[in-house]
PDB file of C-alpha atoms in Angstrom:
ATOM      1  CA  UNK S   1      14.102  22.953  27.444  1.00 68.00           C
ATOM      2  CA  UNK S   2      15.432  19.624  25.911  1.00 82.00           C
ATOM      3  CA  UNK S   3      13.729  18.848  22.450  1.00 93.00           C
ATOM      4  CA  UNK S   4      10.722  15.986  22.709  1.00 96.00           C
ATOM      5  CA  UNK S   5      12.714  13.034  21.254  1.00 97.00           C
ATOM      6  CA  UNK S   6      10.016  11.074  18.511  1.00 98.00           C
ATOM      7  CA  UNK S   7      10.073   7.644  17.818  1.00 98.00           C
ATOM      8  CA  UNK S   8       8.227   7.289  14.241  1.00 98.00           C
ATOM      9  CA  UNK S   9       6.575   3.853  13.425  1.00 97.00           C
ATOM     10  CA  UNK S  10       6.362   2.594   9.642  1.00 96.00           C
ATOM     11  CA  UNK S  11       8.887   5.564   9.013  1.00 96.00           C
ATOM     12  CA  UNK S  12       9.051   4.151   5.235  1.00 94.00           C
ATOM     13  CA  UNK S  13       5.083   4.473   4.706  1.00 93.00           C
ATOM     14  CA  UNK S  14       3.438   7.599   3.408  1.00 90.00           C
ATOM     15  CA  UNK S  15       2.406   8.918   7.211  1.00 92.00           C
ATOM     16  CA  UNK S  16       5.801   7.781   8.315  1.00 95.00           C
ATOM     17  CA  UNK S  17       7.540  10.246   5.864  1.00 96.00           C
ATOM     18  CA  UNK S  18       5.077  12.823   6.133  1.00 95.00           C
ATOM     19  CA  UNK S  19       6.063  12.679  10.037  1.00 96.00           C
ATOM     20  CA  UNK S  20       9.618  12.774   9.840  1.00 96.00           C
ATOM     21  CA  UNK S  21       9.627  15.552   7.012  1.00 96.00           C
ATOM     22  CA  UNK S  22       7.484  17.305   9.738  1.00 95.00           C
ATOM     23  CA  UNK S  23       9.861  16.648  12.569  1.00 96.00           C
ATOM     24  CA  UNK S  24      12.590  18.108  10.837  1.00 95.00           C
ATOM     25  CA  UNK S  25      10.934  20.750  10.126  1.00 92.00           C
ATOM     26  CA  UNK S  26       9.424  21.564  13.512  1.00 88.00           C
ATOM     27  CA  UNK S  27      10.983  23.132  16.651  1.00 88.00           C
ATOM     28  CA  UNK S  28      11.177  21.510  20.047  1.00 93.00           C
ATOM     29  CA  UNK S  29      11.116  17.877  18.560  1.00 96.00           C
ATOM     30  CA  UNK S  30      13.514  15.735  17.235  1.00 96.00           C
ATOM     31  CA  UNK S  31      13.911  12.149  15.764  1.00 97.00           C
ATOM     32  CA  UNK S  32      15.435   9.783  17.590  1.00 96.00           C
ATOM     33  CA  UNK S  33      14.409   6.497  16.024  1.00 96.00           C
ATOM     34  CA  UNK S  34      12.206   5.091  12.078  1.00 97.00           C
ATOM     35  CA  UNK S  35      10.773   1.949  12.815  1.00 97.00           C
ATOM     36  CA  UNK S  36       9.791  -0.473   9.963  1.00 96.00           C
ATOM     37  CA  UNK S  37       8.805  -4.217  10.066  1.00 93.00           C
ATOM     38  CA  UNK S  38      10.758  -7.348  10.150  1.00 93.00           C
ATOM     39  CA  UNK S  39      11.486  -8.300   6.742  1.00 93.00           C
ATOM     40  CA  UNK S  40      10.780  -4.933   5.039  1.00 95.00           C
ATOM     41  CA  UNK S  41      13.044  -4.228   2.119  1.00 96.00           C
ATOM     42  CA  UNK S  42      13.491  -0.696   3.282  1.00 96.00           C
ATOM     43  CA  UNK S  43      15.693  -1.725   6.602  1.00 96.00           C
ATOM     44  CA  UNK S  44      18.842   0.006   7.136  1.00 95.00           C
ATOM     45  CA  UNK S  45      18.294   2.643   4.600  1.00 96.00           C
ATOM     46  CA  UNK S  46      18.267   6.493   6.238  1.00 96.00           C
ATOM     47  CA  UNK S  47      15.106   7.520   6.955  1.00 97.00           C
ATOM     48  CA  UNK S  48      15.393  11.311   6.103  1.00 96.00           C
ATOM     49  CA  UNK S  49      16.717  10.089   2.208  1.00 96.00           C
ATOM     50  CA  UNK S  50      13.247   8.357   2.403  1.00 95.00           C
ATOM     51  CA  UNK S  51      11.482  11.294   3.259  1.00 95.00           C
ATOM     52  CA  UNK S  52      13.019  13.208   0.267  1.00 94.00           C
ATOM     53  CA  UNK S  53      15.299  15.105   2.305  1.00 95.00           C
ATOM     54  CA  UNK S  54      18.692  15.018   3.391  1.00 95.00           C
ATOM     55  CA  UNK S  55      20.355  11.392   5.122  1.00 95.00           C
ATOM     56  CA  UNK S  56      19.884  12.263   8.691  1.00 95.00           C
ATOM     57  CA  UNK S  57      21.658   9.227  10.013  1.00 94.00           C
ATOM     58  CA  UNK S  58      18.217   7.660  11.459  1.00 95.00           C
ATOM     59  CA  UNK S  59      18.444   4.468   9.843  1.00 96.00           C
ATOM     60  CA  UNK S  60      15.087   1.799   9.484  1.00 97.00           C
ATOM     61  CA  UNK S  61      14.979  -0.601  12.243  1.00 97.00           C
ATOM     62  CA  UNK S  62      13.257  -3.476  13.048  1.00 96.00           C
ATOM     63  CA  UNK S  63      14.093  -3.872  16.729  1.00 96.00           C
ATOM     64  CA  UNK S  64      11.771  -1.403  18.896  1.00 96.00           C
ATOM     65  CA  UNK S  65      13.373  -1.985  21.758  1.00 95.00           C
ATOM     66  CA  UNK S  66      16.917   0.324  21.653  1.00 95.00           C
ATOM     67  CA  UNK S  67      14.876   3.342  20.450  1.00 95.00           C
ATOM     68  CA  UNK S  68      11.841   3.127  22.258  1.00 96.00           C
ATOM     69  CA  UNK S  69      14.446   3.145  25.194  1.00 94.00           C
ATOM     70  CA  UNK S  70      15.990   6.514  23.946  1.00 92.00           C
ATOM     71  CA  UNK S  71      12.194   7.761  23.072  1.00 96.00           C
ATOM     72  CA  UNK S  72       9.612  10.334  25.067  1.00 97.00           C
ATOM     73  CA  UNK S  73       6.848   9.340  22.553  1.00 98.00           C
ATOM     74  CA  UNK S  74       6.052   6.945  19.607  1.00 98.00           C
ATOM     75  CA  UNK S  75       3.894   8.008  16.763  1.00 98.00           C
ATOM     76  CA  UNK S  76       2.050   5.506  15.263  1.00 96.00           C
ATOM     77  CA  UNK S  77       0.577   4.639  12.263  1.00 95.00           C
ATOM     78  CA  UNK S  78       0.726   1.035  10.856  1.00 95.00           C
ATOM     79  CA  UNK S  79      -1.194  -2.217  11.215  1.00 94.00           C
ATOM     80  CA  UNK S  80      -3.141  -3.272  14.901  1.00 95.00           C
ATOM     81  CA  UNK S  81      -0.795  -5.765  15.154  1.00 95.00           C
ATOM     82  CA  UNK S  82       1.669  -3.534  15.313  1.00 96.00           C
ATOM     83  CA  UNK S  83       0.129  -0.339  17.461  1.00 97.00           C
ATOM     84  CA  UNK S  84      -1.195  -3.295  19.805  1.00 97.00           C
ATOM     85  CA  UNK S  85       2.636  -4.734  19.929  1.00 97.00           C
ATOM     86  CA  UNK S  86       4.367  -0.767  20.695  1.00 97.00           C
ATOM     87  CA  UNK S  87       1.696  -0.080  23.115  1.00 97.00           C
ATOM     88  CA  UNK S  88       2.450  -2.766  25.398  1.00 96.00           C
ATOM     89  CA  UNK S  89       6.219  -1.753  25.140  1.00 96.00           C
ATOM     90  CA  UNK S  90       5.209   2.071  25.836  1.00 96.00           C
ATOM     91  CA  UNK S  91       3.715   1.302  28.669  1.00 96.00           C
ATOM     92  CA  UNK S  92       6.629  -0.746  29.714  1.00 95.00           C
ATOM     93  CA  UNK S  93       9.023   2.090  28.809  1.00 95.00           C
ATOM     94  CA  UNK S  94       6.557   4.318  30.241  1.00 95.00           C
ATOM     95  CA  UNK S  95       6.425   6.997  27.085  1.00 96.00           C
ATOM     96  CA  UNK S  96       3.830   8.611  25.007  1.00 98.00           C
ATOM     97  CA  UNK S  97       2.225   6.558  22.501  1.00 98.00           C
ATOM     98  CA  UNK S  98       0.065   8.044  19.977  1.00 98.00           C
ATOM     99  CA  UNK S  99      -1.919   6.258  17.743  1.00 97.00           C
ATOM    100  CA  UNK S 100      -3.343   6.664  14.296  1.00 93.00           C
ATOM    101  CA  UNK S 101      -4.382   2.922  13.377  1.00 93.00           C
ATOM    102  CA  UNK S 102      -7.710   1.720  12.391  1.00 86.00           C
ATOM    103  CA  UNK S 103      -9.387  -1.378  12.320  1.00 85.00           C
ATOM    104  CA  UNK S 104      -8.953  -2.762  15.922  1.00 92.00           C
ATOM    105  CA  UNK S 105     -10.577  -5.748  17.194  1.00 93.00           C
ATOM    106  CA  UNK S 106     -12.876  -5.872  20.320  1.00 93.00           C
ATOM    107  CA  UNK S 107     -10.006  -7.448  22.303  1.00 96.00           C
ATOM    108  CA  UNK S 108      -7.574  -5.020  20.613  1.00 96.00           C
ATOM    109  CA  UNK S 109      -9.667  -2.032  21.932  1.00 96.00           C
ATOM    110  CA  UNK S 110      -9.018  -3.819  25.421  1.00 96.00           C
ATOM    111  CA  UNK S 111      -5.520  -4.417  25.297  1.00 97.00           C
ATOM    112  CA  UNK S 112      -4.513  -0.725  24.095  1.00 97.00           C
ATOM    113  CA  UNK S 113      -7.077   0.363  27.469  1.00 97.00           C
ATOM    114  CA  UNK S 114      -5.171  -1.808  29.224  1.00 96.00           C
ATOM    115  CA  UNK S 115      -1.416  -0.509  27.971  1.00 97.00           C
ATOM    116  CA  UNK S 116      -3.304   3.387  29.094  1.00 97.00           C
ATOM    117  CA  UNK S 117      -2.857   2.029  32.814  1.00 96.00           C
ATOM    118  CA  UNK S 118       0.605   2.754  32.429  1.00 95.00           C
ATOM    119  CA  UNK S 119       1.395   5.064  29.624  1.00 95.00           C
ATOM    120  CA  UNK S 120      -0.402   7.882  27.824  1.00 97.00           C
ATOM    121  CA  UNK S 121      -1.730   6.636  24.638  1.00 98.00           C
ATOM    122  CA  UNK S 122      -3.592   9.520  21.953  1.00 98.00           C
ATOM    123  CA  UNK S 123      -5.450   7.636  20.089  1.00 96.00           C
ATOM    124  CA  UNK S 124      -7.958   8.431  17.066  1.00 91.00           C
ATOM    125  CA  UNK S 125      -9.689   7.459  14.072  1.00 82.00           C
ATOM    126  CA  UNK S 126      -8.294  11.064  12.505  1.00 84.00           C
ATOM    127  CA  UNK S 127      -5.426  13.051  14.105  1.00 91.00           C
ATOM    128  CA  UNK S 128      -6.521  16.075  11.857  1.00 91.00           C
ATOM    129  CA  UNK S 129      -7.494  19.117  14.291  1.00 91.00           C
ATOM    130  CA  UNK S 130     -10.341  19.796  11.926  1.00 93.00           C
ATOM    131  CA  UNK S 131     -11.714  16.716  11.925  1.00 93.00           C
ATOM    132  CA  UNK S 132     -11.663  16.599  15.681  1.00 93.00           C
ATOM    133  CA  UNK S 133     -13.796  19.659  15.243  1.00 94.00           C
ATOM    134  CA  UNK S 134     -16.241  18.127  12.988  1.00 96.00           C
ATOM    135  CA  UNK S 135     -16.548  15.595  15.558  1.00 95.00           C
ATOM    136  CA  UNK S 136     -17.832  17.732  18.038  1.00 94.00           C
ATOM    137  CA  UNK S 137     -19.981  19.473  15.788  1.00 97.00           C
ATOM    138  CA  UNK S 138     -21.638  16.093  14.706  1.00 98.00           C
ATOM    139  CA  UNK S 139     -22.072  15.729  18.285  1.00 97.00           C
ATOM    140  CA  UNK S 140     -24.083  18.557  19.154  1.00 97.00           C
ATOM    141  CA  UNK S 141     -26.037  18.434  15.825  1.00 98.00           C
ATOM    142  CA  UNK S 142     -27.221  14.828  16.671  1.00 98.00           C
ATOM    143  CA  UNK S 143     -28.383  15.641  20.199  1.00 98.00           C
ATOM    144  CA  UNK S 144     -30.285  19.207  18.795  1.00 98.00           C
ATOM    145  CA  UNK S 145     -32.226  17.049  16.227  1.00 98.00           C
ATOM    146  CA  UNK S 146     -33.048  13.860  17.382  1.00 96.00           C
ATOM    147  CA  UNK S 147     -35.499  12.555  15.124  1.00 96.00           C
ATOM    148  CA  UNK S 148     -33.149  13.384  12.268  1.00 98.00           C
ATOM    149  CA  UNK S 149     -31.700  10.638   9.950  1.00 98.00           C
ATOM    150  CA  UNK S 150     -27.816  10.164  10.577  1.00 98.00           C
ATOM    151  CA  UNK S 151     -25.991   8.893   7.542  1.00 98.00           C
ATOM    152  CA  UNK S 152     -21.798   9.170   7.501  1.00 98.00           C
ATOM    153  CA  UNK S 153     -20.081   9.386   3.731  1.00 98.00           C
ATOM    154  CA  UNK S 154     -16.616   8.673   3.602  1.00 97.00           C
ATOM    155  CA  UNK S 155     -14.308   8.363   0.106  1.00 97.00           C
ATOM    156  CA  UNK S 156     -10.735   7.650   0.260  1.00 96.00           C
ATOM    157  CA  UNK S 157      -8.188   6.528  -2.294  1.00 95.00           C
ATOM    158  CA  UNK S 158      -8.280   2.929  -4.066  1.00 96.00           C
ATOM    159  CA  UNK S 159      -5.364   1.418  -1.372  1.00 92.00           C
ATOM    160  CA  UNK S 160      -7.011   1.961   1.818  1.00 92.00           C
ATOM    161  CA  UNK S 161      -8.028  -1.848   3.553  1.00 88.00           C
ATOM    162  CA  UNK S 162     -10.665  -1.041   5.850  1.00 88.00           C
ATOM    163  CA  UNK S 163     -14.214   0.143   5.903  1.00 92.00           C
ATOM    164  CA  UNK S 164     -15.781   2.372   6.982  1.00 94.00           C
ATOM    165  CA  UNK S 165     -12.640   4.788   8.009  1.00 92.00           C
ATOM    166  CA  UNK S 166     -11.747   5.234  11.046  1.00 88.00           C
ATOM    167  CA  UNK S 167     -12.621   8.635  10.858  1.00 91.00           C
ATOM    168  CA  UNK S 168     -16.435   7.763   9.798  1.00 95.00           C
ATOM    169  CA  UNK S 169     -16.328   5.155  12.903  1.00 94.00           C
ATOM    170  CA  UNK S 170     -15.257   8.297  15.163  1.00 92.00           C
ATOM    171  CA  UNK S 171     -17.744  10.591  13.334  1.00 96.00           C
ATOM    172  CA  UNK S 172     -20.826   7.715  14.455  1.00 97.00           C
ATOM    173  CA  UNK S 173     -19.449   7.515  17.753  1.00 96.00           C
ATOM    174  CA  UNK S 174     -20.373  11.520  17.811  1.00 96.00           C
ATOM    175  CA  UNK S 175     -23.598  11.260  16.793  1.00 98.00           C
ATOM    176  CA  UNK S 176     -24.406   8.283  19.173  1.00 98.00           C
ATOM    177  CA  UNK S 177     -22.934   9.997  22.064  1.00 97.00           C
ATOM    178  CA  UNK S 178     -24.985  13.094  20.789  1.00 97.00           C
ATOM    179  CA  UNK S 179     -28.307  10.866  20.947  1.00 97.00           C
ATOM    180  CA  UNK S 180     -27.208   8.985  24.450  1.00 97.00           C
ATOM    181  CA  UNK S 181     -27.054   5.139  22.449  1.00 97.00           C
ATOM    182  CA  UNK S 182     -24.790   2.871  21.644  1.00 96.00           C
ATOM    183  CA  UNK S 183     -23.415   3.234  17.939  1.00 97.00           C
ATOM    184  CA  UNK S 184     -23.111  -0.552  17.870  1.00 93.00           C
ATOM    185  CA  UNK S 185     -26.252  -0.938  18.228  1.00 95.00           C
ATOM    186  CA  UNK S 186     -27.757   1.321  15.525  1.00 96.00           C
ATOM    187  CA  UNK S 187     -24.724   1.772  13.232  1.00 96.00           C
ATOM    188  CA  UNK S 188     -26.288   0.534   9.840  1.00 96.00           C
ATOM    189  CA  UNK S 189     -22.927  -0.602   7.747  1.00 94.00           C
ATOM    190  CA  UNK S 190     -24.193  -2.410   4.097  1.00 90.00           C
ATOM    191  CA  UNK S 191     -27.337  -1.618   2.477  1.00 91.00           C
ATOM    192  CA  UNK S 192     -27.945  -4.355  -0.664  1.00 91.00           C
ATOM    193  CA  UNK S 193     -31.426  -5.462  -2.017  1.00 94.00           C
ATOM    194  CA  UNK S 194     -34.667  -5.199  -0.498  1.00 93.00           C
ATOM    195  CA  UNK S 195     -33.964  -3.604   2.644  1.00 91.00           C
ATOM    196  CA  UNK S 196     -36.924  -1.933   3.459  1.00 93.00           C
ATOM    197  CA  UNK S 197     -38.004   1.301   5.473  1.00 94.00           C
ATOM    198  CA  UNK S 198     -35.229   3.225   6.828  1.00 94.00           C
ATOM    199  CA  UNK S 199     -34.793   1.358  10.830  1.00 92.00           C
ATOM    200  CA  UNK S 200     -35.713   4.568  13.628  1.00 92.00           C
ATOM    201  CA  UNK S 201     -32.277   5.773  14.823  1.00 94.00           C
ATOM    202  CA  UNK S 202     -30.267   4.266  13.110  1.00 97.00           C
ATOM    203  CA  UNK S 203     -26.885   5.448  11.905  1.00 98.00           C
ATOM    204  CA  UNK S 204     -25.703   4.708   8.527  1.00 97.00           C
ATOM    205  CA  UNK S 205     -21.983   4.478   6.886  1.00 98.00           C
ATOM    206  CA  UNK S 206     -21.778   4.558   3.070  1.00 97.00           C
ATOM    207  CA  UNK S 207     -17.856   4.209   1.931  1.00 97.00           C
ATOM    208  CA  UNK S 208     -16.647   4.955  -1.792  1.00 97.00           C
ATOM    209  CA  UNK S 209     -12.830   3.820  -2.484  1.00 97.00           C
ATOM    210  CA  UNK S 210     -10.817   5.141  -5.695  1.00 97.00           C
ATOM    211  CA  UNK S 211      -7.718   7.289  -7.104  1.00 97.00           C
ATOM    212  CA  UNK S 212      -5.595   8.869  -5.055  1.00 94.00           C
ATOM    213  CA  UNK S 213      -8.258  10.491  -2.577  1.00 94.00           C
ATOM    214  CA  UNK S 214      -6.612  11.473   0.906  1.00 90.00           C
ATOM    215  CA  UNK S 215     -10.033  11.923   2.880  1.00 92.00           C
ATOM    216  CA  UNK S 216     -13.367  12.789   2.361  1.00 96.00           C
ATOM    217  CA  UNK S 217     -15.712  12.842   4.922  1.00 97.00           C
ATOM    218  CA  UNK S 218     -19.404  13.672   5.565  1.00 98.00           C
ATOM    219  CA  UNK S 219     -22.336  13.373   7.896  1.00 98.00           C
ATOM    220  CA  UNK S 220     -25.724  14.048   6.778  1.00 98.00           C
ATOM    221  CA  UNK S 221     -28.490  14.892   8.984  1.00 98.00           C
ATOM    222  CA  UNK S 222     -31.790  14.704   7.078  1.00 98.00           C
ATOM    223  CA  UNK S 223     -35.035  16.075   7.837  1.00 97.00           C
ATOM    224  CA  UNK S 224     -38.572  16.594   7.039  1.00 96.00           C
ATOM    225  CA  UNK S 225     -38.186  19.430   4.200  1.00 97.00           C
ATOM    226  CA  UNK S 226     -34.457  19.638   4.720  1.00 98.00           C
ATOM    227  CA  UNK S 227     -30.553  18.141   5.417  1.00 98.00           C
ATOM    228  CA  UNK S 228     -27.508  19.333   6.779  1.00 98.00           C
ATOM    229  CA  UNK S 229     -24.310  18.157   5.747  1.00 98.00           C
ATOM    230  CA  UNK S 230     -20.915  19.240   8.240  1.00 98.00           C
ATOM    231  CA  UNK S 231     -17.974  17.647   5.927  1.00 97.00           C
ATOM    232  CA  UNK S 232     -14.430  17.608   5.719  1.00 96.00           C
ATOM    233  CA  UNK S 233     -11.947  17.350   3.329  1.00 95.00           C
ATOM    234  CA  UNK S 234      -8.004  16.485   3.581  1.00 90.00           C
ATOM    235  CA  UNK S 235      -6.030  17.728   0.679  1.00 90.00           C
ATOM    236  CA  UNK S 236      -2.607  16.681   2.422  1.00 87.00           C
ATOM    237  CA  UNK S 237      -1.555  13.930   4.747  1.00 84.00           C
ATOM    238  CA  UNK S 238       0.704  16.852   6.715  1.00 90.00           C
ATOM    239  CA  UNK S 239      -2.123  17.792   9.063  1.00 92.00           C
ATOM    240  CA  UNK S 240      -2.044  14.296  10.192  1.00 91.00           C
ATOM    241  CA  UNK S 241       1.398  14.571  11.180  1.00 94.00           C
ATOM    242  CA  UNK S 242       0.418  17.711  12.494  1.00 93.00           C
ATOM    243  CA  UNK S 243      -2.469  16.514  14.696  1.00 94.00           C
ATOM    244  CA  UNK S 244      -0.397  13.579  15.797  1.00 96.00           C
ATOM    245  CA  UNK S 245       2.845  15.843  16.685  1.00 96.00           C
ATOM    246  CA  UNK S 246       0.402  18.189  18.406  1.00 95.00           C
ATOM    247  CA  UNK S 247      -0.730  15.153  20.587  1.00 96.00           C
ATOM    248  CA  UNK S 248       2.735  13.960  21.565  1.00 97.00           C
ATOM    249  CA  UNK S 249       3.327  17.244  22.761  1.00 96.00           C
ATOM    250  CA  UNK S 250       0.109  17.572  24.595  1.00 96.00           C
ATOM    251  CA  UNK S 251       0.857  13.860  25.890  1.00 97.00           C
ATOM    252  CA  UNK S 252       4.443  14.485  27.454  1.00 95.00           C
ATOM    253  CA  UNK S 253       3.228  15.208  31.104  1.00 91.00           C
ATOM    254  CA  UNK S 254       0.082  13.733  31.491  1.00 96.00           C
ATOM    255  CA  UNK S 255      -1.035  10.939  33.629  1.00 97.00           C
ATOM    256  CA  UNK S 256      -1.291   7.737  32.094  1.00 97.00           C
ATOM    257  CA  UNK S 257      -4.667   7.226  30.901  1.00 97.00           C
ATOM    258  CA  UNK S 258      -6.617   6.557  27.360  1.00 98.00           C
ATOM    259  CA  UNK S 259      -7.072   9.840  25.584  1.00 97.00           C
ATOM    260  CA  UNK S 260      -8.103  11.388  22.345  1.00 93.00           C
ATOM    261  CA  UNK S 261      -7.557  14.770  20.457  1.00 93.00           C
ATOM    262  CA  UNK S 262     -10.965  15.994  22.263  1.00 90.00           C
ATOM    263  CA  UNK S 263      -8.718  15.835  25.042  1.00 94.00           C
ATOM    264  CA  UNK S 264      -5.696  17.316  23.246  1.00 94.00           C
ATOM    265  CA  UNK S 265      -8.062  20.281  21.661  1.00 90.00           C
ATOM    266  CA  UNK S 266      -9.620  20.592  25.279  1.00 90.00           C
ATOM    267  CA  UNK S 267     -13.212  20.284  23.340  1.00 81.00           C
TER     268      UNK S 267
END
């Protein structure tokens, strides 16, 4: 069987390397094009010398078009400008397109559903495999106690942009799906002053930023007399890439649709 052929967006960034270092690595996948914005100052340089390895003769590119022509799946991780930008062209190209961005709009939410009418699009707040675990976990906790207290911790390093994570967002959407409401509605984001008594159901985010932390996350269910806490911590960006790789894989075959790595875990 022919190797899955791997388009890698922001190929110079941190995930972007992490993926391609992966890639190579990996068996029954290949690289076939390192994307990188207009204007970047890493354009035209090899994108395996950028990982730290050897030049593999995949050089940065701003034009999607050419590889995402050559491409079974795009990977993902970069701005919503960006993700919302490829998925329109994956669906056009008809490809896998997974997704690791946070921080969509409303509308963006609605353009990437839809893109899913016509390609399969993974998309998450985490890729990690343990995280999607967690997940389901927080789930199931939420809907066991219900008149528990639901409060989601995350920490991650000084240059992250957005709050709470992604992966905190995903980890509230668990617990609301867990008690049947909408997290919108309940999610309790900023705490400052006199706030008063603690509002019934609602589900709080508290997010800490410094150093060089990859991922922390936690959710806390407190009780009368007593709190759980299901956490998770990353110590390497690799089982990102190795979530994400696991969901172009699962994605190559599928009907187009908007999935997530529940769906790629089978959870």
């Amino acid at each position: 069987m022919a190797d899955l052929k791997i388009v890698v967006a922001g190929a110079s960034g941190r995930m972007g390397r992490t993926l391609i270092r992966d890639i190579a690595q990996g068996s029954g996948i290949t690289l076939c094009g390192a994307l990188e914005a207009e204007g970047h100052p890493n354009l035209g340089l090899d994108s395996g010398t950028l990982a730290g390895m050897q030049p593999n003769g995949m050089k940065l590119t701003a034009d999607p078009l050419p590889v995402l022509a050559d491409a079974q799946a795009v990977i993902d991780f970069t701005t919503p400008a960006v993700s919302l930008m490829l998925a329109e062209l994956a669906a056009q190209a008809r490809i896998v397109h997974v997704i690791g961005t946070t921080g969509f709009s409303t509308d963006g939410e609605a353009r990437i559903k839809a893109a899913a009418r016509h390609a399969v699009i993974v998309k998450s707040g985490n890729m990690s495999l343990g995280v999607t675990l967690l997940a389901a976990l927080v789930e199931r906790a939420a809907k066991s106690l219900p008149d528990y207290d639901v409060e989601i911790l995350e920490m991650h390093h000084r240059m992250k942009v957005d709050a709470p994570s992604g992966t905190a967002l995903l980890l509230g959407e668990a617990a609301a799906r867990g008690r049947a409401v909408a997290l919108e509605k309940n999610a309790v984001r900023v705490r400052d002053g006199h706030t008063g008594a603690r509002s019934e159901g609602a589900i709080g985010f508290a997010s800490l930023r410094g150093g060089t932390v990859v991922g922390e996350h936690s959710a806390i269910l407190a009780g009368p007399g007593e709190r759980i806490t299901l956490s998770h911590s990353a110590e390497d960006r690799s089982i990102f890439a190795r979530g994400a790789l696991a969901a172009a894989r699962w994605g190559h075959g599928q009907k187009p649709g908007l999935y997530s790595m529940t769906d790629v875990l089978g959870l």
